[in-house]
Amino acid sequence: MLEAHGLWKKFGDFQALKGVDFTLETGELVFIIGPSGSGKSTLLRCLNRLEEPSDGVVIFEGVDLMDRNVDINLMRRRIGMVFQQFNLYPHLNARDNITLALRKVLGKSRSEANAVAEKMLERVGLADKAESHPGALSGGQQQRVAIARALALEPAVMLFDEPTSALDPELVGSVLQVMQQLRDAGMTMVVVSHEMRFARAAADRVIFMADGQILEEGTPEEIFEAPKHQRTREFMAEIGQ
């Protein structure tokens, strides 16, 4: 469904990605782990061109996203993105945060958009919070609204960039529960996160990155129980795995 070949990304003198190759199959949940500054989030953002790769190719559903003629906004409707920060509009309630793109981008009527929003809020366990503004919601609830907003556009794949790192520990579980439900429903997902227990339980494949490169990948059992690369073993020792 989604693949990248020879991805390089440079920020000034810093080489964030160094020739990364990546593939994602339909229905797969891939977890990307590694130390801070390893290039995990940069890779994720290059996959939908929120960051422009310095070199390389990204192909989504057979379409070359680097082609200058591609409608990248159309492609992004198919690639949902959930960020560390929730990026909700504080002056809009939960329902309106979701319906804005449905109306402005997809051209749905307000009643159509409201119906979709309420369905998505129910899906993430927030059916009773449609009228609530972000300031009245916990961090976990805000993140679930952000997930509902991404799901409303009916993406083929969901990218999660550290979705729980801004949350208090007691709020993390509610977001992971929604992600588990998406996984159980067959959603194709790429997750950058430090939630190792979730990676062990839910991932089909785990990728370990360091210094802008993919050093190792395999099943959760292979990566967590018997990593082959010395850098992976060091990382597991550091995080207490």
GROMACS .gro file of C-alpha atoms in nm:
model
  241
    1MET     CA    1   0.000   0.000   0.000
    2LEU     CA    2   0.274   0.245   0.098
    3GLU     CA    3   0.644   0.229   0.019
    4ALA     CA    4   0.950   0.449   0.023
    5HIS     CA    5   1.279   0.396  -0.153
    6GLY     CA    6   1.608   0.572  -0.082
    7LEU     CA    7   1.460   0.843   0.139
    8TRP     CA    8   1.704   1.115   0.243
    9LYS     CA    9   1.614   1.422   0.445
   10LYS     CA   10   1.855   1.697   0.544
   11PHE     CA   11   1.790   1.988   0.781
   12GLY     CA   12   2.076   2.232   0.727
   13ASP     CA   13   2.388   2.031   0.804
   14PHE     CA   14   2.196   1.757   0.985
   15GLN     CA   15   2.116   1.440   0.792
   16ALA     CA   16   1.790   1.316   0.948
   17LEU     CA   17   1.728   1.029   0.705
   18LYS     CA   18   1.998   0.835   0.525
   19GLY     CA   19   1.862   0.632   0.237
   20VAL     CA   20   1.566   0.471   0.416
   21ASP     CA   21   1.362   0.197   0.244
   22PHE     CA   22   1.018   0.124   0.389
   23THR     CA   23   0.716  -0.088   0.294
   24LEU     CA   24   0.368  -0.120   0.442
   25GLU     CA   25   0.117  -0.388   0.347
   26THR     CA   26  -0.260  -0.345   0.357
   27GLY     CA   27  -0.398  -0.424   0.702
   28GLU     CA   28  -0.055  -0.420   0.865
   29LEU     CA   29   0.037  -0.240   1.189
   30VAL     CA   30   0.401  -0.133   1.183
   31PHE     CA   31   0.561   0.014   1.494
   32ILE     CA   32   0.870   0.236   1.459
   33ILE     CA   33   1.091   0.261   1.766
   34GLY     CA   34   1.432   0.404   1.843
   35PRO     CA   35   1.611   0.673   2.042
   36SER     CA   36   1.521   1.042   2.018
   37GLY     CA   37   1.664   1.202   1.706
   38SER     CA   38   1.680   0.874   1.516
   39GLY     CA   39   1.455   0.995   1.232
   40LYS     CA   40   1.132   0.819   1.326
   41SER     CA   41   0.899   1.120   1.308
   42THR     CA   42   1.083   1.259   1.005
   43LEU     CA   43   1.023   0.933   0.819
   44LEU     CA   44   0.655   0.940   0.912
   45ARG     CA   45   0.615   1.300   0.794
   46CYS     CA   46   0.797   1.227   0.469
   47LEU     CA   47   0.551   0.947   0.392
   48ASN     CA   48   0.275   1.203   0.329
   49ARG     CA   49   0.509   1.489   0.232
   50LEU     CA   50   0.444   1.703   0.537
   51GLU     CA   51   0.822   1.704   0.517
   52GLU     CA   52   0.967   1.713   0.167
   53PRO     CA   53   1.232   1.442   0.126
   54SER     CA   54   1.567   1.569   0.002
   55ASP     CA   55   1.584   1.264  -0.222
   56GLY     CA   56   1.399   0.939  -0.276
   57VAL     CA   57   1.059   0.810  -0.381
   58VAL     CA   58   0.730   0.762  -0.190
   59ILE     CA   59   0.459   0.552  -0.354
   60PHE     CA   60   0.107   0.526  -0.212
   61GLU     CA   61  -0.149   0.294  -0.370
   62GLY     CA   62   0.060   0.292  -0.686
   63VAL     CA   63   0.087   0.672  -0.708
   64ASP     CA   64   0.427   0.841  -0.696
   65LEU     CA   65   0.377   1.112  -0.434
   66MET     CA   66   0.694   1.288  -0.549
   67ASP     CA   67   0.552   1.346  -0.897
   68ARG     CA   68   0.513   1.723  -0.943
   69ASN     CA   69   0.171   1.667  -1.102
   70VAL     CA   70   0.026   1.465  -0.813
   71ASP     CA   71  -0.259   1.622  -0.612
   72ILE     CA   72  -0.095   1.581  -0.272
   73ASN     CA   73  -0.401   1.715  -0.087
   74LEU     CA   74  -0.614   1.445  -0.250
   75MET     CA   75  -0.360   1.184  -0.149
   76ARG     CA   76  -0.350   1.313   0.209
   77ARG     CA   77  -0.722   1.249   0.246
   78ARG     CA   78  -0.630   0.882   0.215
   79ILE     CA   79  -0.342   0.911   0.463
   80GLY     CA   80  -0.476   1.006   0.806
   81MET     CA   81  -0.232   1.165   1.050
   82VAL     CA   82  -0.250   1.195   1.428
   83PHE     CA   83   0.011   1.413   1.597
   84GLN     CA   84   0.166   1.439   1.942
   85GLN     CA   85  -0.016   1.771   1.988
   86PHE     CA   86  -0.388   1.745   1.922
   87ASN     CA   87  -0.413   2.052   1.695
   88LEU     CA   88  -0.782   2.104   1.769
   89TYR     CA   89  -0.944   2.443   1.713
   90PRO     CA   90  -1.012   2.574   2.066
   91HIS     CA   91  -1.311   2.784   1.961
   92LEU     CA   92  -1.493   2.488   1.800
   93ASN     CA   93  -1.664   2.205   1.982
   94ALA     CA   94  -1.568   1.843   1.919
   95ARG     CA   95  -1.830   1.792   1.648
   96ASP     CA   96  -1.731   2.108   1.460
   97ASN     CA   97  -1.361   2.022   1.481
   98ILE     CA   98  -1.446   1.705   1.288
   99THR     CA   99  -1.697   1.853   1.043
  100LEU     CA  100  -1.479   2.143   0.929
  101ALA     CA  101  -1.273   1.938   0.683
  102LEU     CA  102  -1.577   1.734   0.577
  103ARG     CA  103  -1.756   2.052   0.474
  104LYS     CA  104  -1.464   2.258   0.342
  105VAL     CA  105  -1.266   1.980   0.172
  106LEU     CA  106  -1.523   1.715   0.081
  107GLY     CA  107  -1.814   1.955   0.028
  108LYS     CA  108  -2.058   1.771   0.254
  109SER     CA  109  -2.363   1.952   0.383
  110ARG     CA  110  -2.370   2.044   0.749
  111SER     CA  111  -2.623   1.769   0.824
  112GLU     CA  112  -2.418   1.508   0.638
  113ALA     CA  113  -2.099   1.618   0.811
  114ASN     CA  114  -2.267   1.620   1.153
  115ALA     CA  115  -2.388   1.263   1.099
  116VAL     CA  116  -2.036   1.148   1.013
  117ALA     CA  117  -1.887   1.336   1.309
  118GLU     CA  118  -2.129   1.185   1.556
  119LYS     CA  119  -2.059   0.837   1.419
  120MET     CA  120  -1.685   0.893   1.455
  121LEU     CA  121  -1.721   1.031   1.808
  122GLU     CA  122  -1.918   0.722   1.902
  123ARG     CA  123  -1.642   0.509   1.751
  124VAL     CA  124  -1.381   0.664   1.982
  125GLY     CA  125  -1.608   0.652   2.288
  126LEU     CA  126  -1.699   1.021   2.298
  127ALA     CA  127  -2.057   1.027   2.175
  128ASP     CA  128  -2.156   1.239   2.477
  129LYS     CA  129  -1.885   1.503   2.413
  130ALA     CA  130  -2.000   1.640   2.075
  131GLU     CA  131  -2.084   1.981   2.222
  132SER     CA  132  -1.771   2.007   2.438
  133HIS     CA  133  -1.489   2.242   2.348
  134PRO     CA  134  -1.126   2.119   2.370
  135GLY     CA  135  -1.066   2.320   2.688
  136ALA     CA  136  -1.334   2.115   2.864
  137LEU     CA  137  -1.181   1.783   2.758
  138SER     CA  138  -0.891   1.588   2.906
  139GLY     CA  139  -0.581   1.536   2.696
  140GLY     CA  140  -0.685   1.179   2.624
  141GLN     CA  141  -1.028   1.294   2.511
  142GLN     CA  142  -0.876   1.563   2.289
  143GLN     CA  143  -0.651   1.306   2.126
  144ARG     CA  144  -0.949   1.078   2.064
  145VAL     CA  145  -1.130   1.370   1.896
  146ALA     CA  146  -0.821   1.418   1.679
  147ILE     CA  147  -0.833   1.049   1.586
  148ALA     CA  148  -1.205   1.081   1.507
  149ARG     CA  149  -1.130   1.382   1.286
  150ALA     CA  150  -0.873   1.182   1.089
  151LEU     CA  151  -1.105   0.881   1.059
  152ALA     CA  152  -1.392   1.097   0.930
  153LEU     CA  153  -1.210   1.141   0.597
  154GLU     CA  154  -1.207   0.761   0.555
  155PRO     CA  155  -0.831   0.719   0.517
  156ALA     CA  156  -0.678   0.399   0.383
  157VAL     CA  157  -0.388   0.426   0.627
  158MET     CA  158  -0.335   0.603   0.959
  159LEU     CA  159   0.000   0.751   1.069
  160PHE     CA  160   0.043   0.811   1.443
  161ASP     CA  161   0.332   1.035   1.551
  162GLU     CA  162   0.388   0.992   1.927
  163PRO     CA  163   0.011   1.002   1.992
  164THR     CA  164   0.039   0.949   2.370
  165SER     CA  165   0.360   1.133   2.459
  166ALA     CA  166   0.180   1.456   2.556
  167LEU     CA  167  -0.065   1.274   2.783
  168ASP     CA  168  -0.058   1.215   3.156
  169PRO     CA  169   0.008   0.844   3.222
  170GLU     CA  170  -0.345   0.772   3.342
  171LEU     CA  171  -0.490   0.902   3.013
  172VAL     CA  172  -0.273   0.695   2.781
  173GLY     CA  173  -0.485   0.381   2.808
  174SER     CA  174  -0.797   0.536   2.655
  175VAL     CA  175  -0.606   0.637   2.341
  176LEU     CA  176  -0.433   0.300   2.308
  177GLN     CA  177  -0.771   0.131   2.344
  178VAL     CA  178  -0.902   0.323   2.043
  179MET     CA  179  -0.589   0.234   1.847
  180GLN     CA  180  -0.635  -0.132   1.940
  181GLN     CA  181  -0.995  -0.116   1.817
  182LEU     CA  182  -0.875   0.030   1.486
  183ARG     CA  183  -0.618  -0.246   1.462
  184ASP     CA  184  -0.886  -0.510   1.531
  185ALA     CA  185  -1.103  -0.356   1.257
  186GLY     CA  186  -0.819  -0.401   1.005
  187MET     CA  187  -0.697  -0.042   0.973
  188THR     CA  188  -0.353  -0.012   0.816
  189MET     CA  189  -0.135   0.180   1.062
  190VAL     CA  190   0.216   0.313   1.116
  191VAL     CA  191   0.289   0.412   1.475
  192VAL     CA  192   0.586   0.604   1.613
  193SER     CA  193   0.568   0.567   1.990
  194HIS     CA  194   0.747   0.469   2.309
  195GLU     CA  195   0.452   0.253   2.419
  196MET     CA  196   0.648  -0.073   2.406
  197ARG     CA  197   0.382  -0.284   2.574
  198PHE     CA  198   0.136  -0.184   2.303
  199ALA     CA  199   0.396  -0.260   2.035
  200ARG     CA  200   0.450  -0.607   2.179
  201ALA     CA  201   0.078  -0.679   2.190
  202ALA     CA  202  -0.049  -0.523   1.868
  203ALA     CA  203   0.226  -0.479   1.608
  204ASP     CA  204   0.270  -0.709   1.310
  205ARG     CA  205   0.620  -0.573   1.256
  206VAL     CA  206   0.856  -0.354   1.458
  207ILE     CA  207   1.120  -0.132   1.296
  208PHE     CA  208   1.417  -0.008   1.494
  209MET     CA  209   1.576   0.318   1.375
  210ALA     CA  210   1.893   0.494   1.485
  211ASP     CA  211   2.102   0.769   1.327
  212GLY     CA  212   1.860   0.819   1.037
  213GLN     CA  213   1.862   0.454   0.929
  214ILE     CA  214   1.655   0.141   0.975
  215LEU     CA  215   1.895  -0.094   1.152
  216GLU     CA  216   1.662  -0.386   1.215
  217GLU     CA  217   1.303  -0.499   1.167
  218GLY     CA  218   1.104  -0.807   1.254
  219THR     CA  219   0.818  -0.941   1.459
  220PRO     CA  220   0.774  -0.803   1.812
  221GLU     CA  221   0.920  -1.127   1.945
  222GLU     CA  222   1.228  -1.096   1.725
  223ILE     CA  223   1.295  -0.732   1.810
  224PHE     CA  224   1.211  -0.739   2.180
  225GLU     CA  225   1.328  -1.087   2.273
  226ALA     CA  226   1.620  -1.155   2.037
  227PRO     CA  227   1.744  -0.839   1.864
  228LYS     CA  228   2.033  -0.904   1.628
  229HIS     CA  229   2.186  -0.557   1.597
  230GLN     CA  230   2.409  -0.433   1.880
  231ARG     CA  231   2.244  -0.089   1.875
  232THR     CA  232   1.901  -0.251   1.914
  233ARG     CA  233   2.024  -0.455   2.209
  234GLU     CA  234   2.166  -0.142   2.370
  235PHE     CA  235   1.837   0.042   2.322
  236MET     CA  236   1.639  -0.245   2.477
  237ALA     CA  237   1.873  -0.247   2.775
  238GLU     CA  238   1.830   0.129   2.819
  239ILE     CA  239   1.450   0.109   2.826
  240GLY     CA  240   1.452  -0.196   3.052
  241GLN     CA  241   1.324  -0.452   2.804
   0.00000   0.00000   0.00000
